[in-house]
PDB file of C-alpha atoms in Angstrom:
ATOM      1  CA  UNK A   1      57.605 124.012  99.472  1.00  0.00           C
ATOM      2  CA  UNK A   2      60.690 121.673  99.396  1.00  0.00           C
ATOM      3  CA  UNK A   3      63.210 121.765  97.151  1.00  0.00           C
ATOM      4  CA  UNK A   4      62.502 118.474  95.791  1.00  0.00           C
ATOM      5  CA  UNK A   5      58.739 119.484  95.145  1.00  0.00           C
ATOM      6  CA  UNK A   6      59.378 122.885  92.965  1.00  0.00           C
ATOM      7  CA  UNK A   7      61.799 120.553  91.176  1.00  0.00           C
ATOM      8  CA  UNK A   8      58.984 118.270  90.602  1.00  0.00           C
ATOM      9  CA  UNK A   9      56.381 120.549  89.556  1.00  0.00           C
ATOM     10  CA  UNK A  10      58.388 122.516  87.779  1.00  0.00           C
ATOM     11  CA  UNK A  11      59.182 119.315  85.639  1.00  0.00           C
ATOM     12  CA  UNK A  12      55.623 118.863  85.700  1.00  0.00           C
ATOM     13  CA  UNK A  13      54.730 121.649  84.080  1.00  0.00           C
ATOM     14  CA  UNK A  14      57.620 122.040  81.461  1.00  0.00           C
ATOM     15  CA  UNK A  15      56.383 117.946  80.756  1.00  0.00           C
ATOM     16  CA  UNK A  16      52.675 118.949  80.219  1.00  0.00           C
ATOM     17  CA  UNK A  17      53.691 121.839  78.134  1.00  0.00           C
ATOM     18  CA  UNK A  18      55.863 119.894  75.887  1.00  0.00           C
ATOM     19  CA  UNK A  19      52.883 117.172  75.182  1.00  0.00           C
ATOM     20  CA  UNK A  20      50.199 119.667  74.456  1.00  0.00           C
ATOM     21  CA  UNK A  21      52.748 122.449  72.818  1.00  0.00           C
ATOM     22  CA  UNK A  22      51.341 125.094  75.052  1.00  0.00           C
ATOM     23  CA  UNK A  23      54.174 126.909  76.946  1.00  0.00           C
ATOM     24  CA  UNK A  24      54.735 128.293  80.411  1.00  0.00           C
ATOM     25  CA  UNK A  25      55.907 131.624  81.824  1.00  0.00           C
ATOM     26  CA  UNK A  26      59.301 131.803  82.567  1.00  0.00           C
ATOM     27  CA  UNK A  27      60.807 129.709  85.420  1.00  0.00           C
ATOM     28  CA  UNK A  28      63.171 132.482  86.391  1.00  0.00           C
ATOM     29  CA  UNK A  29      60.529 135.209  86.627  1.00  0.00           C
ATOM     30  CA  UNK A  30      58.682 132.933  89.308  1.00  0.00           C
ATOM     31  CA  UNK A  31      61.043 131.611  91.125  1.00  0.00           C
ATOM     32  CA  UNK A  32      64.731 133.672  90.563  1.00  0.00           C
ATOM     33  CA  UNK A  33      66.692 132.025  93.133  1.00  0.00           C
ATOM     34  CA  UNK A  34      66.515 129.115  91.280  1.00  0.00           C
ATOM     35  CA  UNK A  35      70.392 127.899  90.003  1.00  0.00           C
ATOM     36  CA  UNK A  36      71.706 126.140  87.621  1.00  0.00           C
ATOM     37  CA  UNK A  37      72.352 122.602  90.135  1.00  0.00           C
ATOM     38  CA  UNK A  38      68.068 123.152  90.532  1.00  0.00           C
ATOM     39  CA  UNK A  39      67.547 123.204  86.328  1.00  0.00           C
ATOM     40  CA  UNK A  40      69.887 120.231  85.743  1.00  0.00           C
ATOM     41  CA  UNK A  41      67.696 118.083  88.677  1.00  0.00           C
ATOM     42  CA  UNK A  42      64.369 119.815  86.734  1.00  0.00           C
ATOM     43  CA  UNK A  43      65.592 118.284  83.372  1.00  0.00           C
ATOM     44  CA  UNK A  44      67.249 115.012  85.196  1.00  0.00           C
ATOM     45  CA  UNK A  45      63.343 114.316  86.499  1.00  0.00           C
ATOM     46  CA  UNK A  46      61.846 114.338  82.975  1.00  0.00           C
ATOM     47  CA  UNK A  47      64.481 112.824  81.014  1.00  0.00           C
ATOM     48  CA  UNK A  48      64.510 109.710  83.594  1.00  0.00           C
ATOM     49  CA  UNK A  49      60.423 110.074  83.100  1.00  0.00           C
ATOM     50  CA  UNK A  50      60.778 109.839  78.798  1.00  0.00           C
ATOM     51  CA  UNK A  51      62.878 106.790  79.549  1.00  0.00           C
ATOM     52  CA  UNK A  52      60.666 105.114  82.061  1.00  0.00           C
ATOM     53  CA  UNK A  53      58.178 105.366  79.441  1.00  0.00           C
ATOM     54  CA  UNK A  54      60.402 103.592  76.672  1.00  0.00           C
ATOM     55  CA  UNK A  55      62.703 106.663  74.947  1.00  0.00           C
ATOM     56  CA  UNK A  56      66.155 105.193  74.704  1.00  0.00           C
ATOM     57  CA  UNK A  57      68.890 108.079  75.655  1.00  0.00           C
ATOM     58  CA  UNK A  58      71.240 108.071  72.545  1.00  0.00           C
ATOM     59  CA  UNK A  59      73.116 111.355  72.636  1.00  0.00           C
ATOM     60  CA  UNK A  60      73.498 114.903  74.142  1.00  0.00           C
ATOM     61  CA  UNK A  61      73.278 118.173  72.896  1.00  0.00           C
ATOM     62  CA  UNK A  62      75.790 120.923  73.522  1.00  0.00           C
ATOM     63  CA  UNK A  63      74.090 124.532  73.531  1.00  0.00           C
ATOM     64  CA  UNK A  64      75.385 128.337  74.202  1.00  0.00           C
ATOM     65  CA  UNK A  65      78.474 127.538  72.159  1.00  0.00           C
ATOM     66  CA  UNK A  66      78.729 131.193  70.391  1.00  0.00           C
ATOM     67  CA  UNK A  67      79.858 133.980  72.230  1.00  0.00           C
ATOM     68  CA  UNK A  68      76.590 136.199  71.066  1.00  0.00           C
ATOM     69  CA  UNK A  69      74.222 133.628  72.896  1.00  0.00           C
ATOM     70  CA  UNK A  70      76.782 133.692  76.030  1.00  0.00           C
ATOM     71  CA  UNK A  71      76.425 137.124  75.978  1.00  0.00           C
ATOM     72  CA  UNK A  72      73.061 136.967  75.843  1.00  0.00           C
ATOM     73  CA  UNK A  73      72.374 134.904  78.854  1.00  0.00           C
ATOM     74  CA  UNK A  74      75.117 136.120  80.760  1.00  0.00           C
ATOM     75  CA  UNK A  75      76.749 133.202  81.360  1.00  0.00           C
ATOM     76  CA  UNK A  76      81.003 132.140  80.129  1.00  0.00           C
ATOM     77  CA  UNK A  77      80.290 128.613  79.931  1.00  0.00           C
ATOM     78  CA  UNK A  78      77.979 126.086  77.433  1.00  0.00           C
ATOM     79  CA  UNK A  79      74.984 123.860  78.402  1.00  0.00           C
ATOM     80  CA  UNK A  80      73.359 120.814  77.639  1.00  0.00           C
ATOM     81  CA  UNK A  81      70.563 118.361  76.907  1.00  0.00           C
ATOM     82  CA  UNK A  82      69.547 114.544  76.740  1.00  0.00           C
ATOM     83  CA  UNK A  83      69.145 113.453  73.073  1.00  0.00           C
ATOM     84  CA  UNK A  84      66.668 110.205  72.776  1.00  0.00           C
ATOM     85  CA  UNK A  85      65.586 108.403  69.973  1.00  0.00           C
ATOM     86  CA  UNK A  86      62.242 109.264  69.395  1.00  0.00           C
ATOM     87  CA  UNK A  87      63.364 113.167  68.947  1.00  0.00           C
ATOM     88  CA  UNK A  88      65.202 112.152  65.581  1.00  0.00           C
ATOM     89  CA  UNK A  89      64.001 112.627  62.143  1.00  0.00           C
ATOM     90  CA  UNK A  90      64.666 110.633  59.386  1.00  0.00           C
ATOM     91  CA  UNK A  91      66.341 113.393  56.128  1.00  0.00           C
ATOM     92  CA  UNK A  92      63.511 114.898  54.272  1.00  0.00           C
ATOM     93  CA  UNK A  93      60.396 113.939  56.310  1.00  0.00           C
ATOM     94  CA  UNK A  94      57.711 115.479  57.315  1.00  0.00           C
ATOM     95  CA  UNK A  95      57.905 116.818  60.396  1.00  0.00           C
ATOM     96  CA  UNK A  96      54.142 118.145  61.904  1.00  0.00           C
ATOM     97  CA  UNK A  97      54.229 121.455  63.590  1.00  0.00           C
ATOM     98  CA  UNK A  98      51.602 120.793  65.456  1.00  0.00           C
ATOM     99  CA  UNK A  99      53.609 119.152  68.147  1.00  0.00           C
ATOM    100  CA  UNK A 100      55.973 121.726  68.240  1.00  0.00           C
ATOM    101  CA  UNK A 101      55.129 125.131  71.002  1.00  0.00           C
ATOM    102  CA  UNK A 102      57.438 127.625  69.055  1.00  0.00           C
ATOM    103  CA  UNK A 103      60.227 125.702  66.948  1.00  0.00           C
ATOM    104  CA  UNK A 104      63.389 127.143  65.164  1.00  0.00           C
ATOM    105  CA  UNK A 105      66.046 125.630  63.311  1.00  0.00           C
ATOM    106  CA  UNK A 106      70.288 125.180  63.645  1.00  0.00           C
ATOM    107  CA  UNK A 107      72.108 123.935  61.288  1.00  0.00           C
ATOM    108  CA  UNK A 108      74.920 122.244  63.036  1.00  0.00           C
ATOM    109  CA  UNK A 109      77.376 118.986  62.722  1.00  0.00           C
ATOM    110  CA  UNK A 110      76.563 115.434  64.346  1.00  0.00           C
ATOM    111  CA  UNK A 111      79.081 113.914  66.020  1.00  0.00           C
ATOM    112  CA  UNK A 112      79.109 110.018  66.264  1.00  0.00           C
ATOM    113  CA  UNK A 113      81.420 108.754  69.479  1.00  0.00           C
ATOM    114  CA  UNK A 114      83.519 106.010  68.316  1.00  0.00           C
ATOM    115  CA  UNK A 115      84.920 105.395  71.882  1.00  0.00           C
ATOM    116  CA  UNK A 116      83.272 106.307  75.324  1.00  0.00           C
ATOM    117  CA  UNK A 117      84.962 109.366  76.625  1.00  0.00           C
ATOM    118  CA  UNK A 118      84.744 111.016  79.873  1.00  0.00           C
ATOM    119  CA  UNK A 119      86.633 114.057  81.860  1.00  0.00           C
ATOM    120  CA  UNK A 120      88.355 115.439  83.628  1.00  0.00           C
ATOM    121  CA  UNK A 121      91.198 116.102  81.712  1.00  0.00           C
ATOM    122  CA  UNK A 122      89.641 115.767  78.136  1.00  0.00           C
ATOM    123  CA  UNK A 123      91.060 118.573  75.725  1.00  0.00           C
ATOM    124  CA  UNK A 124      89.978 118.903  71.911  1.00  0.00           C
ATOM    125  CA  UNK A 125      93.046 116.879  70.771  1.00  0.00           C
ATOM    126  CA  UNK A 126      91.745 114.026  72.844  1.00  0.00           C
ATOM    127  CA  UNK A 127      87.887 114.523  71.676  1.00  0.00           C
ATOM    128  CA  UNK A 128      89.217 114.492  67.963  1.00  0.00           C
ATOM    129  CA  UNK A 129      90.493 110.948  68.723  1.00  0.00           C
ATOM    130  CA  UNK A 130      87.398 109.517  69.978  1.00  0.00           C
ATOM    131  CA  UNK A 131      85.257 110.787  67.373  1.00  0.00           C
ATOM    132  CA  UNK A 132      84.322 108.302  64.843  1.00  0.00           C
ATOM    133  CA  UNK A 133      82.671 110.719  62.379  1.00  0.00           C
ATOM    134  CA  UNK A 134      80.839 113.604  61.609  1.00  0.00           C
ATOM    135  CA  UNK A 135      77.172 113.926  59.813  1.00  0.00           C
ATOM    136  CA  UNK A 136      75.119 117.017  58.629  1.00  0.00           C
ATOM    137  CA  UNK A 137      72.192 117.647  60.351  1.00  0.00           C
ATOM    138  CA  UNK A 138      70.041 120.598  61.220  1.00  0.00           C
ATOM    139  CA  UNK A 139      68.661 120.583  65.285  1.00  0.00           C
ATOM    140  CA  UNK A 140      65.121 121.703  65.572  1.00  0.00           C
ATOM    141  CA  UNK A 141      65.183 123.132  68.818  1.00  0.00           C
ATOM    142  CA  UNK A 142      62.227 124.154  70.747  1.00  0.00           C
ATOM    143  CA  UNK A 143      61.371 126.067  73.696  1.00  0.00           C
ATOM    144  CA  UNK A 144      58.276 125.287  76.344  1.00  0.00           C
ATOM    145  CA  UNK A 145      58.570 128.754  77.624  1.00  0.00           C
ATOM    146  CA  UNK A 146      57.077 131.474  76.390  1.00  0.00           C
ATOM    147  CA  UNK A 147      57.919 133.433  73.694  1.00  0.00           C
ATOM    148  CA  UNK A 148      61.514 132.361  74.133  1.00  0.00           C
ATOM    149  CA  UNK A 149      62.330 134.285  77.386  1.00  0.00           C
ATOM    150  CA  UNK A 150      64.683 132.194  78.550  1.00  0.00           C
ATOM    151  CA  UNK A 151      67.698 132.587  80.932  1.00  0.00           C
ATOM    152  CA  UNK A 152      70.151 129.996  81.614  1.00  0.00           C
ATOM    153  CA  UNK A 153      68.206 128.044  83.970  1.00  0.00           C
ATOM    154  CA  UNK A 154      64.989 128.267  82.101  1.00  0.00           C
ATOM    155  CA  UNK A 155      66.960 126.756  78.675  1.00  0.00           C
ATOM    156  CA  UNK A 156      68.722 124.129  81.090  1.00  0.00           C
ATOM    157  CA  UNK A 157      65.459 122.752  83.163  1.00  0.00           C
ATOM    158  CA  UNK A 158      63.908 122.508  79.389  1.00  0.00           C
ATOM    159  CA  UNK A 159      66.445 119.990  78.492  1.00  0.00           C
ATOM    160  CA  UNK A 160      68.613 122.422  76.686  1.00  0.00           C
ATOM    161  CA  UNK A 161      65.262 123.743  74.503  1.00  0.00           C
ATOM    162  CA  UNK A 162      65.840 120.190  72.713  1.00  0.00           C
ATOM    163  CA  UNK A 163      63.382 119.956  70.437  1.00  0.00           C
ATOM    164  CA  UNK A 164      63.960 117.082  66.946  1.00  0.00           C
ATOM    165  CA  UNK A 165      67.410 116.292  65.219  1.00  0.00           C
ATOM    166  CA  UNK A 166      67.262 115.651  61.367  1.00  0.00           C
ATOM    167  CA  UNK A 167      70.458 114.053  60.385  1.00  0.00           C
ATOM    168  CA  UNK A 168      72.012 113.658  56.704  1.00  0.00           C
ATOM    169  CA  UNK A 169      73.303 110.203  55.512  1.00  0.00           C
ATOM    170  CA  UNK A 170      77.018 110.932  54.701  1.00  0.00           C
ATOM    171  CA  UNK A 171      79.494 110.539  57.081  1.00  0.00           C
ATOM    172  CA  UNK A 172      83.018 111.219  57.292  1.00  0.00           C
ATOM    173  CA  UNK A 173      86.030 110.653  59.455  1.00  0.00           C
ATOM    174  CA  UNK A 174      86.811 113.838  61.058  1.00  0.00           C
ATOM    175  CA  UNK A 175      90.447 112.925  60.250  1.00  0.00           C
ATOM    176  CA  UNK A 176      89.604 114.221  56.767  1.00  0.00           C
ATOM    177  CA  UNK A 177      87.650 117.138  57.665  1.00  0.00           C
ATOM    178  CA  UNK A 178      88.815 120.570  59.154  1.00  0.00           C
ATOM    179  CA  UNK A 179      86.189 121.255  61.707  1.00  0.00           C
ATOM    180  CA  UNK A 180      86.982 124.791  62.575  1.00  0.00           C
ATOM    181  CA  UNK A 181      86.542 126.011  58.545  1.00  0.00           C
ATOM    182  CA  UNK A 182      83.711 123.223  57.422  1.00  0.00           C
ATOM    183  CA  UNK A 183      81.073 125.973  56.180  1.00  0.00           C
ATOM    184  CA  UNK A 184      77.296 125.130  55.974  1.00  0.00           C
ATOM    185  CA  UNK A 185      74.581 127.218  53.594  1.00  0.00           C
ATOM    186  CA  UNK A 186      71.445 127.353  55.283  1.00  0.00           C
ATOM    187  CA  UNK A 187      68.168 128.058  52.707  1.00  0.00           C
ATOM    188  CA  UNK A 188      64.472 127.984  53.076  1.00  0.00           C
ATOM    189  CA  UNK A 189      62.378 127.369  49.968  1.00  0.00           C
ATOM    190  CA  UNK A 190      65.389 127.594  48.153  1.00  0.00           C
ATOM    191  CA  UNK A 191      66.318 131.219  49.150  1.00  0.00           C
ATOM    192  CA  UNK A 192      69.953 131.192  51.339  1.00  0.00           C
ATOM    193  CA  UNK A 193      69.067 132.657  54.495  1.00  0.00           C
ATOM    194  CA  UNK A 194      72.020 132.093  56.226  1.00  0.00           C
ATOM    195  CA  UNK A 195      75.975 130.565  56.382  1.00  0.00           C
ATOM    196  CA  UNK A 196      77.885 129.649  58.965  1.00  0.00           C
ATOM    197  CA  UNK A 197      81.680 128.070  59.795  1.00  0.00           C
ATOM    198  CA  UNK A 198      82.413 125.844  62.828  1.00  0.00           C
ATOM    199  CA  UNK A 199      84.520 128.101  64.584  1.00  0.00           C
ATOM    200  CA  UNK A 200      81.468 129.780  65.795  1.00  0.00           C
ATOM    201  CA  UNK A 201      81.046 126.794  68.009  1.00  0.00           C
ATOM    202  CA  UNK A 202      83.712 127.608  70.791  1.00  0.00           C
ATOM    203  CA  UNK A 203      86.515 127.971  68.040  1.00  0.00           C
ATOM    204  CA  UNK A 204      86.411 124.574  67.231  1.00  0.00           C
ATOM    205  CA  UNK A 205      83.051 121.826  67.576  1.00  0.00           C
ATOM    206  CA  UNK A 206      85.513 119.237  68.734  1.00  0.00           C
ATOM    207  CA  UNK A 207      86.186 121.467  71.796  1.00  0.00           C
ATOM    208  CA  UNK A 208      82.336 121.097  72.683  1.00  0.00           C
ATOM    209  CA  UNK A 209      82.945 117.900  72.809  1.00  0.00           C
ATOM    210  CA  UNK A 210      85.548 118.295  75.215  1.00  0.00           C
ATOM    211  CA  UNK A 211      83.816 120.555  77.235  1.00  0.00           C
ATOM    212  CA  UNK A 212      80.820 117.708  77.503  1.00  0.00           C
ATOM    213  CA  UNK A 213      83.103 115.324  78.357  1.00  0.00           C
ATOM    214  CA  UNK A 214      84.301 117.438  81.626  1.00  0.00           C
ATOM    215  CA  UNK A 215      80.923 118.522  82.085  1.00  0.00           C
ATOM    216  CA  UNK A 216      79.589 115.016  82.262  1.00  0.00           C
ATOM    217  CA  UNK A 217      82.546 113.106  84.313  1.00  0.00           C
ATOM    218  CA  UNK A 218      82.214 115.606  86.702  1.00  0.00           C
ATOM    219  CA  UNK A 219      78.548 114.676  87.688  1.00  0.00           C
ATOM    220  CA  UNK A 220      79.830 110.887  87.472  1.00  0.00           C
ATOM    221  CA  UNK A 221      78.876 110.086  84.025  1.00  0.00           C
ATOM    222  CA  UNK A 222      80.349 110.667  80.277  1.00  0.00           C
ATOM    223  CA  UNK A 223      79.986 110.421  76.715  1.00  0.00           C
ATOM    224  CA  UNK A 224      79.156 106.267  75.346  1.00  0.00           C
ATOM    225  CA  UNK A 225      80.368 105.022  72.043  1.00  0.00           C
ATOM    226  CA  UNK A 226      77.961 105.181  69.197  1.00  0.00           C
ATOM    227  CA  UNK A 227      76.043 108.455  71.095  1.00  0.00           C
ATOM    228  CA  UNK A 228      75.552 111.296  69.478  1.00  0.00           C
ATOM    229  CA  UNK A 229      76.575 114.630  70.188  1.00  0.00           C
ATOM    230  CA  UNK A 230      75.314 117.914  68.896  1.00  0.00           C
ATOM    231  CA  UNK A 231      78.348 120.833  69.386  1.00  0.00           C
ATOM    232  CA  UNK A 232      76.228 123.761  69.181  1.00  0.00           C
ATOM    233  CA  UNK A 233      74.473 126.224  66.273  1.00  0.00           C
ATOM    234  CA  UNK A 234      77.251 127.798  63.662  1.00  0.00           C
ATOM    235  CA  UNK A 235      74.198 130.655  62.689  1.00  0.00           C
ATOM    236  CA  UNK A 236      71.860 132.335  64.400  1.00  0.00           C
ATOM    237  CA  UNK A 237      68.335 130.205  64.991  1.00  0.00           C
ATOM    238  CA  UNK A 238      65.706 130.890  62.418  1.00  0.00           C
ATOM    239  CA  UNK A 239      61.791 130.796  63.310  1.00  0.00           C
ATOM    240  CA  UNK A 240      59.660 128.154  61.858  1.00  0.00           C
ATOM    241  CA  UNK A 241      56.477 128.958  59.660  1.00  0.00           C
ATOM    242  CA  UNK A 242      53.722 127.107  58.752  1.00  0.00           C
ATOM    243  CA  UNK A 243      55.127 124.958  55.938  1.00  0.00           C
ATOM    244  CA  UNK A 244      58.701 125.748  55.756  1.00  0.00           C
ATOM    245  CA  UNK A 245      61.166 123.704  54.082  1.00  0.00           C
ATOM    246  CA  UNK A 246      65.064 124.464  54.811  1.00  0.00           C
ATOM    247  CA  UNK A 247      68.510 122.936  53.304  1.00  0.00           C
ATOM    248  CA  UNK A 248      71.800 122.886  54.685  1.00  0.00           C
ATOM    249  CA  UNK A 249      74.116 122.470  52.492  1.00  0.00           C
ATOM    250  CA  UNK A 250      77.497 121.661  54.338  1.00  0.00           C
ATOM    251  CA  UNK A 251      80.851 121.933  52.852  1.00  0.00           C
ATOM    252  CA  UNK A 252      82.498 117.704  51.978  1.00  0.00           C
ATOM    253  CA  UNK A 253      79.161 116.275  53.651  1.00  0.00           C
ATOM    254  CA  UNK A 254      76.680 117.126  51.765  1.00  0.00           C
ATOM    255  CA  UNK A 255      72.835 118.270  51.678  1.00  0.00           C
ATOM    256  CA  UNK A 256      69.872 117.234  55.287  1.00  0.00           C
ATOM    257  CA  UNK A 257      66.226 118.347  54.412  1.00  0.00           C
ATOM    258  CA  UNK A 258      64.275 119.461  57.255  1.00  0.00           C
ATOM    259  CA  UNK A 259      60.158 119.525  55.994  1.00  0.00           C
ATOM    260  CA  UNK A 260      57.382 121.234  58.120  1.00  0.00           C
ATOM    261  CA  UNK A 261      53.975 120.497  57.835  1.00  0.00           C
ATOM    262  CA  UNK A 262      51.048 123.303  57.778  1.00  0.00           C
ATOM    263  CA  UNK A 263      49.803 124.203  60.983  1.00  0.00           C
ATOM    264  CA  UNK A 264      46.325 123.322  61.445  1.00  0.00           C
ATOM    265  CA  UNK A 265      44.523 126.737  62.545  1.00  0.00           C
ATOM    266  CA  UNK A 266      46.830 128.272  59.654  1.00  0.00           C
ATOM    267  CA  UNK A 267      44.637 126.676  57.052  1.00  0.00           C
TER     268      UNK A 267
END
């Protein structure tokens, strides 16, 4: 088989297994000499396939920000996804499960661009300035492999395990806000669960942004005003259940809802 054909059936089946929210075995346990260049062209063939079909690419997504998920995939540098519009979520709907293979949720900042931005060269400094603002929002991400044995390539060929993005409605300048000490309380039926700080995203979220930045200008793109960007999880991921309603509260921006509906064979 060529390398262009495992590419496309790999996207294949990571595509089929996203629309009927069955997952596959692991990529990397079937074929481990695949690299990192063969998961980007894996998720490259099915993002260019959601937008041939009419998704609108309005973001990216930044993932392996903490140290403790570096660590756990062995690798000293982030990843990242394709956001498009039909994976957002307006605050406090109802999202149904039933499309999802084996979701979990992030609570994490949203970064609108205010000015396109591309690398090399970009440091946090310069990410700051092309920020326009930042919004709460919780990322529900997702994973088409099964039971979440992923390595790096595995996470990368599934677009980054990009699932939905629920997104608050306040927005402020990051001028006003100290990124690396914003705190967020993560709570599910009201119980806190969880809190977080956005230091746990590379020291500083702004310096994922950065990082994308390099990332993308040196495969001959970059970051687009008005795109989002997600900068990575500030607490560990928390499974989904049937039903589940979480709250992240985040320090100066306020409250996102993130609702779940009841899976069907649960009753």
């Amino acid at each position: 088989m060529t390398t262009d054909s495992l590419h496309q059936q790999l996207a294949d089946e990571l595509w089929a297994a996203d629309r009927t929210a069955k997952p596959i075995a692991p990529l990397t346990e079937r074929y481990p000499d695949l690299v990192v260049e063969d998961a980007y062209a894996i998720q490259t063939i099915n993002i260019d396939r959601r937008i041939a079909g009419g998704e609108k690419a309005i973001g990216r997504k930044v993932g392996l920000t903490s140290a403790p998920m570096q660590k756990l995939l062995g690798v000293d540098e982030p990843d990242f996804g394709v956001l498009t519009d039909v994976m957002f979520v307006e605050d406090g709907d109802l999202i149904d499960l039933d499309r999802l293979s084996q979701p979990r949720v992030e609570a994490e900042l949203a970064f609108v661009m205010e000015t396109d931005l591309a690398g090399p060269g970009v440091t946090t400094a310069g990410a700051l300035r092309a920020i326009a603002g930042a919004l709460p929002s919780v990322e529900v991400v997702d994973s088409r492999v099964a039971d979440w044995k992923i390595k790096l390539v595995d996470t990368v060929a599934d677009n980054a395990s990009s699932g939905l993005l629920v997104v608050g409605g306040r927005m402020l300048p990051v001028r006003e806000l100290d990124l690396r000490t914003l705190g967020v309380v993560v709570s599910r039926h009201g119980e806190v669960i969880d809190t977080g700080a956005g230091a746990a995203a590379l020291g500083n979220p702004a310096r994922c942004v950065a990082w994308l930045a390099n990332k993308l200008g040196s495969l001959g793109s970059g970051l687009k005003a008005g795109d989002i960007v997600l900068p990575g999880a500030v607490h560990k991921m928390v499974p989904v259940e049937s039903g589940d309603v979480f709250r992240a509260d985040f320090a100066h921006l306020g409250p996102v809802t993130v609702r779940f509906s009841k899976r069907t064979d649960a009753g």
